mmCIF file of C-alpha atoms and ligand atoms in Angstrom:
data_model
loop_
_atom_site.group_PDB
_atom_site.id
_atom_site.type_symbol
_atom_site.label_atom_id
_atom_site.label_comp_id
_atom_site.label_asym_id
_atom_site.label_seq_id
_atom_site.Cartn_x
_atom_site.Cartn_y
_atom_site.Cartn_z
ATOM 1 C CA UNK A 1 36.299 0.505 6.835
ATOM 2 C CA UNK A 2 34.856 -2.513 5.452
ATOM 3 C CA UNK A 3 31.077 -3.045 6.706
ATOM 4 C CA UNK A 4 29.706 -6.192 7.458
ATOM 5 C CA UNK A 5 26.027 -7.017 6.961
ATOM 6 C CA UNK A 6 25.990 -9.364 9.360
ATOM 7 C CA UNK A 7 27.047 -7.689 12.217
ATOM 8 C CA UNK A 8 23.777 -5.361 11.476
ATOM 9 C CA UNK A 9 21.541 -5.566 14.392
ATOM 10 C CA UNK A 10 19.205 -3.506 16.800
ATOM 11 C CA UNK A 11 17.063 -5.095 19.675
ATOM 12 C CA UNK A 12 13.567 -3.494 19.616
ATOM 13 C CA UNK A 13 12.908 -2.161 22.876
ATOM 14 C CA UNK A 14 9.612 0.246 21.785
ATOM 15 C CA UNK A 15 6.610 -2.008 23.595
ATOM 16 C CA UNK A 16 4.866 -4.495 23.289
ATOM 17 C CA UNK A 17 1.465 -6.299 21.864
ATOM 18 C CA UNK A 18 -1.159 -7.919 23.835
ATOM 19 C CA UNK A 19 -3.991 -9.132 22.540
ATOM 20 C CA UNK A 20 -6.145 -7.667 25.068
ATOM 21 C CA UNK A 21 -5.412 -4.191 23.917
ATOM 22 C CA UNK A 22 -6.607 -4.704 20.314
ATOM 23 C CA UNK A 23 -9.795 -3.820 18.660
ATOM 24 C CA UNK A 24 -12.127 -6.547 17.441
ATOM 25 C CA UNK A 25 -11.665 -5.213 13.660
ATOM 26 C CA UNK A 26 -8.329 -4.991 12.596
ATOM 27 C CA UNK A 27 -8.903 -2.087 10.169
ATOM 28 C CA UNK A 28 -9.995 -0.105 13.148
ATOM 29 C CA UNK A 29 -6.445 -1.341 14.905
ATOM 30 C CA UNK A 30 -4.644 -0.593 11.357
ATOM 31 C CA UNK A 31 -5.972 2.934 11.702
ATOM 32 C CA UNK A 32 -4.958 3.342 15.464
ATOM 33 C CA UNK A 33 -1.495 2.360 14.077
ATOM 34 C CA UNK A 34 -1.586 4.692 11.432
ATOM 35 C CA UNK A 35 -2.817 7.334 13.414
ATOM 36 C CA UNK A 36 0.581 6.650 15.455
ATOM 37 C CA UNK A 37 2.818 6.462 12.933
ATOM 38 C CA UNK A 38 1.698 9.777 11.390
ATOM 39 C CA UNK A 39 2.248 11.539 15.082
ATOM 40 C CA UNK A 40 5.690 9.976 15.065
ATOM 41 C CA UNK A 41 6.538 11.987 12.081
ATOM 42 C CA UNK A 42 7.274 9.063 10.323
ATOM 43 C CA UNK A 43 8.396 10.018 6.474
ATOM 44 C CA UNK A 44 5.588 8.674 4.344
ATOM 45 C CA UNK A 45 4.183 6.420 6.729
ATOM 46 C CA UNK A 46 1.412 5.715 4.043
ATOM 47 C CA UNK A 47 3.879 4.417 1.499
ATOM 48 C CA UNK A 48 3.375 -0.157 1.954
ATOM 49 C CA UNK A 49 4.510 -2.470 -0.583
ATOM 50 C CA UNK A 50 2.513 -4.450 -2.722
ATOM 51 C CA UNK A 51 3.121 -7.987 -4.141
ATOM 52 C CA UNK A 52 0.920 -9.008 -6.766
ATOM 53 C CA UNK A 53 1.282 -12.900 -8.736
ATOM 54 C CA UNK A 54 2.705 -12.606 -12.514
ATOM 55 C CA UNK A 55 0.840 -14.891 -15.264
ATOM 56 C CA UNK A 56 3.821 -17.854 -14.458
ATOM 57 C CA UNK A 57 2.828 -17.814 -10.792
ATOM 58 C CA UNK A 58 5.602 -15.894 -9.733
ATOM 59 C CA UNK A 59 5.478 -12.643 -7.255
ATOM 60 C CA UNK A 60 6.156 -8.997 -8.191
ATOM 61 C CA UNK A 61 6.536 -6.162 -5.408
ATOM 62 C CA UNK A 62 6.568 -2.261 -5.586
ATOM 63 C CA UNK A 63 6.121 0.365 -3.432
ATOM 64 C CA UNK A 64 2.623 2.410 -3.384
ATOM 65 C CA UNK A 65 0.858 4.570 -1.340
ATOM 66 C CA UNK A 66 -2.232 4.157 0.517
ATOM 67 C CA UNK A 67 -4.631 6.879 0.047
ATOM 68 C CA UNK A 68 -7.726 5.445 1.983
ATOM 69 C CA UNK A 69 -8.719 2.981 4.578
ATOM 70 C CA UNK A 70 -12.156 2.949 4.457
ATOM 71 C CA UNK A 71 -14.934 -0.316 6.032
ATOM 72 C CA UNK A 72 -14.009 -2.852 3.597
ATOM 73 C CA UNK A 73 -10.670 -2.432 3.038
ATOM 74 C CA UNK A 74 -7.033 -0.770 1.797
ATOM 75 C CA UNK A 75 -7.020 1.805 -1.368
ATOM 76 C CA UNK A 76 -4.513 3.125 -3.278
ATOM 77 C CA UNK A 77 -4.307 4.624 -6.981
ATOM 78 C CA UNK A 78 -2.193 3.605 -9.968
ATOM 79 C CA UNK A 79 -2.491 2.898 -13.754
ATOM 80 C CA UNK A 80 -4.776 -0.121 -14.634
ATOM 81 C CA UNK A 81 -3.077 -1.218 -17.877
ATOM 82 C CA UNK A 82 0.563 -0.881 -15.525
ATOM 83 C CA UNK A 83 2.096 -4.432 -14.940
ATOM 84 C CA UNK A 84 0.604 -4.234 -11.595
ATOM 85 C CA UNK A 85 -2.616 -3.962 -13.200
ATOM 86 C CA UNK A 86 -2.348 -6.395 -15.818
ATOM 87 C CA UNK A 87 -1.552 -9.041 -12.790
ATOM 88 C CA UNK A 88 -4.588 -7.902 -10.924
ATOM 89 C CA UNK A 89 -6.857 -8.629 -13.709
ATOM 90 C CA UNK A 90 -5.052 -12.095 -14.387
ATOM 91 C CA UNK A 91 -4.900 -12.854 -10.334
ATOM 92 C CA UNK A 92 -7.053 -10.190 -8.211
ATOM 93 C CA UNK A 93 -4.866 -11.572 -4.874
ATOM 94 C CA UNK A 94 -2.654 -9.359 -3.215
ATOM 95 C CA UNK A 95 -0.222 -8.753 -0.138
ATOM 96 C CA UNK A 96 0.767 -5.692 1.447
ATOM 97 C CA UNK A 97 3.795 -4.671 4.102
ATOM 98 C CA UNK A 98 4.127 -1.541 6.071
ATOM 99 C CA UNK A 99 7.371 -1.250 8.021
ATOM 100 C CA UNK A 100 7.340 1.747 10.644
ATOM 101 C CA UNK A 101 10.849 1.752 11.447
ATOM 102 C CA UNK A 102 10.806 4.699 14.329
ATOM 103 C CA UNK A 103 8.299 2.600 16.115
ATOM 104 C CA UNK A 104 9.770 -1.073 15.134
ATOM 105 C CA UNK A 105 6.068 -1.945 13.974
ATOM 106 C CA UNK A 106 5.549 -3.779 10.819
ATOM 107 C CA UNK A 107 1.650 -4.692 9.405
ATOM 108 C CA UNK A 108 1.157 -7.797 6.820
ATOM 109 C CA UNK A 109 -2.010 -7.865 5.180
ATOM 110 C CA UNK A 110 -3.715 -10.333 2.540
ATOM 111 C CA UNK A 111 -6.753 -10.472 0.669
ATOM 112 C CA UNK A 112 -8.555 -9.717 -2.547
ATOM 113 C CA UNK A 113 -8.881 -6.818 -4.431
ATOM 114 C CA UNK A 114 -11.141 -5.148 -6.500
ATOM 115 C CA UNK A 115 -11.384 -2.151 -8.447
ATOM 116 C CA UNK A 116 -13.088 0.965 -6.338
ATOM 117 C CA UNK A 117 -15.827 3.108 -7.867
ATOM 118 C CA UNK A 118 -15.196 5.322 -10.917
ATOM 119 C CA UNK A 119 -17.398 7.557 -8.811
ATOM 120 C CA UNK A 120 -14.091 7.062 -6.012
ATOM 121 C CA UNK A 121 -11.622 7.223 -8.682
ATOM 122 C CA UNK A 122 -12.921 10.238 -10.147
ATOM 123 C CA UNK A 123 -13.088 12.085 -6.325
ATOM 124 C CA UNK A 124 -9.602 11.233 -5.349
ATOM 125 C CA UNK A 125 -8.021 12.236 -9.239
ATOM 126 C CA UNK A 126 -10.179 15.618 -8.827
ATOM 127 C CA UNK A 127 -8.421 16.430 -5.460
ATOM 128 C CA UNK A 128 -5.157 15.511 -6.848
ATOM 129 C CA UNK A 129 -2.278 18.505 -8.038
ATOM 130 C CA UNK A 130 -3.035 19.587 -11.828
ATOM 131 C CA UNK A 131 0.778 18.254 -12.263
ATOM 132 C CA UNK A 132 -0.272 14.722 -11.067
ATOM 133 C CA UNK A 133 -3.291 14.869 -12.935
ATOM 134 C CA UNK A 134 -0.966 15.613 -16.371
ATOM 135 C CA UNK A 135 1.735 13.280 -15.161
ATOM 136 C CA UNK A 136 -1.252 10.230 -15.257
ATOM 137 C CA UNK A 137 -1.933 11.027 -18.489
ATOM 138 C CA UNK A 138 1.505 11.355 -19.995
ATOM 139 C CA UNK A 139 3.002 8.222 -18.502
ATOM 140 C CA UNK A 140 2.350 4.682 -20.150
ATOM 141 C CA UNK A 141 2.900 3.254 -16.814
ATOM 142 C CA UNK A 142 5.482 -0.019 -17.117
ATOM 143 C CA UNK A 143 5.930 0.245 -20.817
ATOM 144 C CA UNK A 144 9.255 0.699 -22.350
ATOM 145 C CA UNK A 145 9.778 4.142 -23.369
ATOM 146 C CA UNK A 146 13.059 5.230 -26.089
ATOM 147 C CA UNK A 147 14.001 8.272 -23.549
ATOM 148 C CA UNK A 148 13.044 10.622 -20.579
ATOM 149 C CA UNK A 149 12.303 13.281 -23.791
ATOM 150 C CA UNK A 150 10.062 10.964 -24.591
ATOM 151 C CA UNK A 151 8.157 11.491 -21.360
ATOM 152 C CA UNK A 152 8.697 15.663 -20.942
ATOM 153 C CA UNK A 153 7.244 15.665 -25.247
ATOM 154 C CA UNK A 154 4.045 13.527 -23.958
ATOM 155 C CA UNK A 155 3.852 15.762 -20.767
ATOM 156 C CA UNK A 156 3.868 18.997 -23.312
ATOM 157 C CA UNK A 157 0.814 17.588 -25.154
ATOM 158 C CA UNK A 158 -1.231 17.294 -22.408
ATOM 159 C CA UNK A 159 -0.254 20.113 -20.767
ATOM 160 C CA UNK A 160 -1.038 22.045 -24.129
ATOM 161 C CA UNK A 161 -4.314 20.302 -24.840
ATOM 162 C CA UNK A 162 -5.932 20.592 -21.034
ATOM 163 C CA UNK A 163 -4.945 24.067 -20.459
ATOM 164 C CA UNK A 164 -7.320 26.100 -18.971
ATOM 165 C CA UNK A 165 -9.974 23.007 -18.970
ATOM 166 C CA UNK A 166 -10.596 20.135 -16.204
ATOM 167 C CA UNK A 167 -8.333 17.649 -16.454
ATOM 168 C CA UNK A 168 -10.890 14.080 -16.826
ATOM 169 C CA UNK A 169 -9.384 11.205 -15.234
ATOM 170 C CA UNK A 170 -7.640 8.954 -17.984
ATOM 171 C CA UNK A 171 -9.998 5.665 -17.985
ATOM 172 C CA UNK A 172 -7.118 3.478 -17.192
ATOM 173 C CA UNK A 173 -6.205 5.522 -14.022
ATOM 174 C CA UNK A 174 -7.736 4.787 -10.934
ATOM 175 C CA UNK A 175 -8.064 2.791 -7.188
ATOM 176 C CA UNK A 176 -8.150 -0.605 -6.028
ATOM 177 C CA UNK A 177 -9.140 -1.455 -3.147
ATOM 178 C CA UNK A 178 -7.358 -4.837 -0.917
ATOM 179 C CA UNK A 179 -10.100 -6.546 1.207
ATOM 180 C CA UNK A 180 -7.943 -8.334 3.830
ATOM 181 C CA UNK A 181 -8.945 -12.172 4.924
ATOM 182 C CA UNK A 182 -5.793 -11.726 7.196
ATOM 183 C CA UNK A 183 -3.963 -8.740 8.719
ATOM 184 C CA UNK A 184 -0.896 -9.560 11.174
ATOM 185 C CA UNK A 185 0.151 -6.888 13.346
ATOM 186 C CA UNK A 186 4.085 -6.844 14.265
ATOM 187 C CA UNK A 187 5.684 -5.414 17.385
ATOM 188 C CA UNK A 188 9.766 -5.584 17.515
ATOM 189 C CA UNK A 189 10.686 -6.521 20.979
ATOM 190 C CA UNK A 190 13.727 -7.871 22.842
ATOM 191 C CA UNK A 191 16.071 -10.544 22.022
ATOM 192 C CA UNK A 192 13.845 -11.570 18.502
ATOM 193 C CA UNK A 193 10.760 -12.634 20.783
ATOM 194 C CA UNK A 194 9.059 -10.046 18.919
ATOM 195 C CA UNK A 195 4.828 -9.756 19.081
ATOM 196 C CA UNK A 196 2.915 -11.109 16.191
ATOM 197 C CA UNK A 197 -1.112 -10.919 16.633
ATOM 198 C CA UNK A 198 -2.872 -12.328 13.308
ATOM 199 C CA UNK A 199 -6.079 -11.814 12.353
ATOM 200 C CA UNK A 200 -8.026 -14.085 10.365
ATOM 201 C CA UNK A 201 -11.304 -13.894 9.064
ATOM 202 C CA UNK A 202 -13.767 -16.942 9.951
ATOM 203 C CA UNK A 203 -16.470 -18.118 7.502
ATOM 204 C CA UNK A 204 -18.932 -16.656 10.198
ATOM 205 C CA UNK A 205 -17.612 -13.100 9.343
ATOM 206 C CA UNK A 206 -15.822 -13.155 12.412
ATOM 207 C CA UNK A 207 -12.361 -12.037 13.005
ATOM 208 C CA UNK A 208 -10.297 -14.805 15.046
ATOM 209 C CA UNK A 209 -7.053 -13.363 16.624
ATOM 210 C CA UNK A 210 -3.503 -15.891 16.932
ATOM 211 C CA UNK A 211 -0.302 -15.167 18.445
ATOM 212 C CA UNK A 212 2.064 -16.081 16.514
ATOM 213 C CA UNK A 213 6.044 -17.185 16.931
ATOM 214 C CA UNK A 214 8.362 -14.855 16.070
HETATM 215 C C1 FMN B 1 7.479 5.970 -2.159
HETATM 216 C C2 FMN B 1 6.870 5.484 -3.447
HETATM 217 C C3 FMN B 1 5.520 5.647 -3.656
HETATM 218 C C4 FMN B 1 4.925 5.195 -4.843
HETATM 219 N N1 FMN B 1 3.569 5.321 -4.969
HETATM 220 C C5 FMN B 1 2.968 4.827 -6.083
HETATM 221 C C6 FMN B 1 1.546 4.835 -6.195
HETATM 222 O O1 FMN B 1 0.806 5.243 -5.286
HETATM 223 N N2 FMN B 1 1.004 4.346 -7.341
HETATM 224 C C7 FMN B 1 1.770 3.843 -8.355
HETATM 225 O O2 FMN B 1 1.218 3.440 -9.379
HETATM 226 N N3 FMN B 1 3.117 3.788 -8.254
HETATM 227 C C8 FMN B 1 3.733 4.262 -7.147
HETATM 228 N N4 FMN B 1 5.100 4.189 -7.028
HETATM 229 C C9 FMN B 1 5.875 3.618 -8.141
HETATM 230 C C10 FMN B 1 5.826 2.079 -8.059
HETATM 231 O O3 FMN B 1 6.739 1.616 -7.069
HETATM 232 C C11 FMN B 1 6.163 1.401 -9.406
HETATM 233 O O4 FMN B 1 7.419 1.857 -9.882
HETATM 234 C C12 FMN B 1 5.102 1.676 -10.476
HETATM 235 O O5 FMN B 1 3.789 1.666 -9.940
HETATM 236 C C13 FMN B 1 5.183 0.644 -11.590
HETATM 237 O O6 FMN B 1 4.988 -0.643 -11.058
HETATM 238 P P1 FMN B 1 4.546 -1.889 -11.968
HETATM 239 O O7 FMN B 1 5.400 -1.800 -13.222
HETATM 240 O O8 FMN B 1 4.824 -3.097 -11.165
HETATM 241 O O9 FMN B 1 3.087 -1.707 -12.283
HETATM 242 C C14 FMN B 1 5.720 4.611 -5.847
HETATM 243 C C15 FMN B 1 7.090 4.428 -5.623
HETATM 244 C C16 FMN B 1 7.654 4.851 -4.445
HETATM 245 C C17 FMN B 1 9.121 4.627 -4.203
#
C-alpha cells in the first residue's frame, strides 16, 4: 500500500488555552506543563530540541535533554568543545521545542544562554551513572572518529585509569543554561485554530502575554 504524506492528519481535540488560566511567569507555567506531561507517561518528555546559529549564520538543531528548570531559566548538559558548544561560544542565542504529542502541546522558547556554575556542573555529573560519567570522558563529542573501536579502546582507558577512584568531571563537560526573552505555549485544537499564548519579556522585567494566530 503506497502511503501518502499528505493525507497525514489528526484534529487536536485535547483542550484548550486561555490566557486567564496561565501563571504570570511562564517558567512556573512551563513547569505546570511538565509536571503534566510526566503524569501522562509521556516517553522522555524532558528530551526538546535545540537550534543553535553556525559561524555562517546558518541554524543547527539536535535533540537534548533538559535536566533542570530552575528561576532563571532551562539547563541541560553536554560537551563544551561539541559543535553545539563551539556555536554557543561564537553566538550564545538559542531556541528550544518541546512537542508532547499525547497531549497535542508543543512549547517554543528563545533566549540567551550562558554557561551554569562549575559548582552546578560538578553536582549534576556527581549524581550521574559511573557509565555516563566514563562515556563523557571517552567521547570527543562531534569530532570525526576512524571507528566505533575507536570509541570502546578510549572507553577501556578510562575505565582502567578511574577504577576504584571518583570519576572528576572532564573540564569541557558541563550545563548551560537558556534564559528565555520569549516562551510560546501551544495547544492543538480543532480544525487548525489551535491556541498560541506568547510570552514576551518587557524592558520593565515584566512578562507581556499575546495570542497569537495559528
Ligand atoms: C533523545 C536524545 C537525547 C539526547 N540528549 C543529549 C544531551 O542531553 N546532551 C548531549 O550533548 N547530546 C544529547 N543527545 C545527542 C545530540 O542529539 C547530538 O547528537 C550531540 O549532542 C552532538 O550534537 P552537536 O554535534 O550538534 O554538538 C541526545 C540525543 C537524543 C536522540
Amino acid at each position: 500500500m503506497k502511503m501518502s504524506l499528505a493525507d497525514l492528519r489528526k484534529n487536536y481535540t485535547k483542550g484548550g488555552l486561555f490566557k486567564k488560566q496561565l501563571k504570570i511567569n511562564p517558567l512556573a507555567q512551563f513547569k505546570q506543563w511538565f509536571e503534566e506531561s510526566v503524569k501522562s507517561e509521556i516517553l522522555e518528555p524532558n528530551a526538546m530540541t535545540l537550534a543553535t546559529i553556525n559561524g555562517e549564520s546558518k541554524p543547527v538543531a539536535r535533540i537534548v535533554l533538559l535536566k533542570n528548570v530552575d528561576e532563571r531559566g532551562f539547563i541541560f548538559f553536554t560537551n563544551y568543545t561539541s559543535r553545539k558548544g563551539q556555536n554557543l561560544a561564537d553566538n550564545p542565542w538559542a531556541s528550544l521545542v518541546f512537542w508532547w504529542a499525547e497531549l497535542e502541546r508543543q512549547v517554543r522558547v528563545e533566549g540567551k544562554v550562558e554557561k551554569i556554575s562549575d559548582i552546578e556542573s560538578d553536582q549534576y555529573f556527581n549524581s550521574r551513572p559511573i557509565g555516563s560519567q566514563l562515556g563523557a570522558w571517552a567521547s570527543p563529542q562531534s569530532q570525526v572518529i576512524p571507528n566505533r573501536d575507536f570509541l570502546e579502546h578510549s572507553l577501556d582507558e578510562f575505565t582502567n585509569k578511574y577504577e576504584n577512584k571518583v570519576i572528576p568531571r572532564p573540564q569541557n563537560w558541563g550545563g548551560y543554561r537558556v534564559i528565555p526573552h520569549l516562551v510560546e505555549f501551544w495547544q492543538g485544537r480543532q480544525n487548525r485554530l489551535h491556541d498560541r499564548l506568547c510570552y514576551s519579556l518587557k524592558p520593565n522585567g515584566q512578562w507581556q502575554i499575546d495570542r497569537l494566530a495559528p
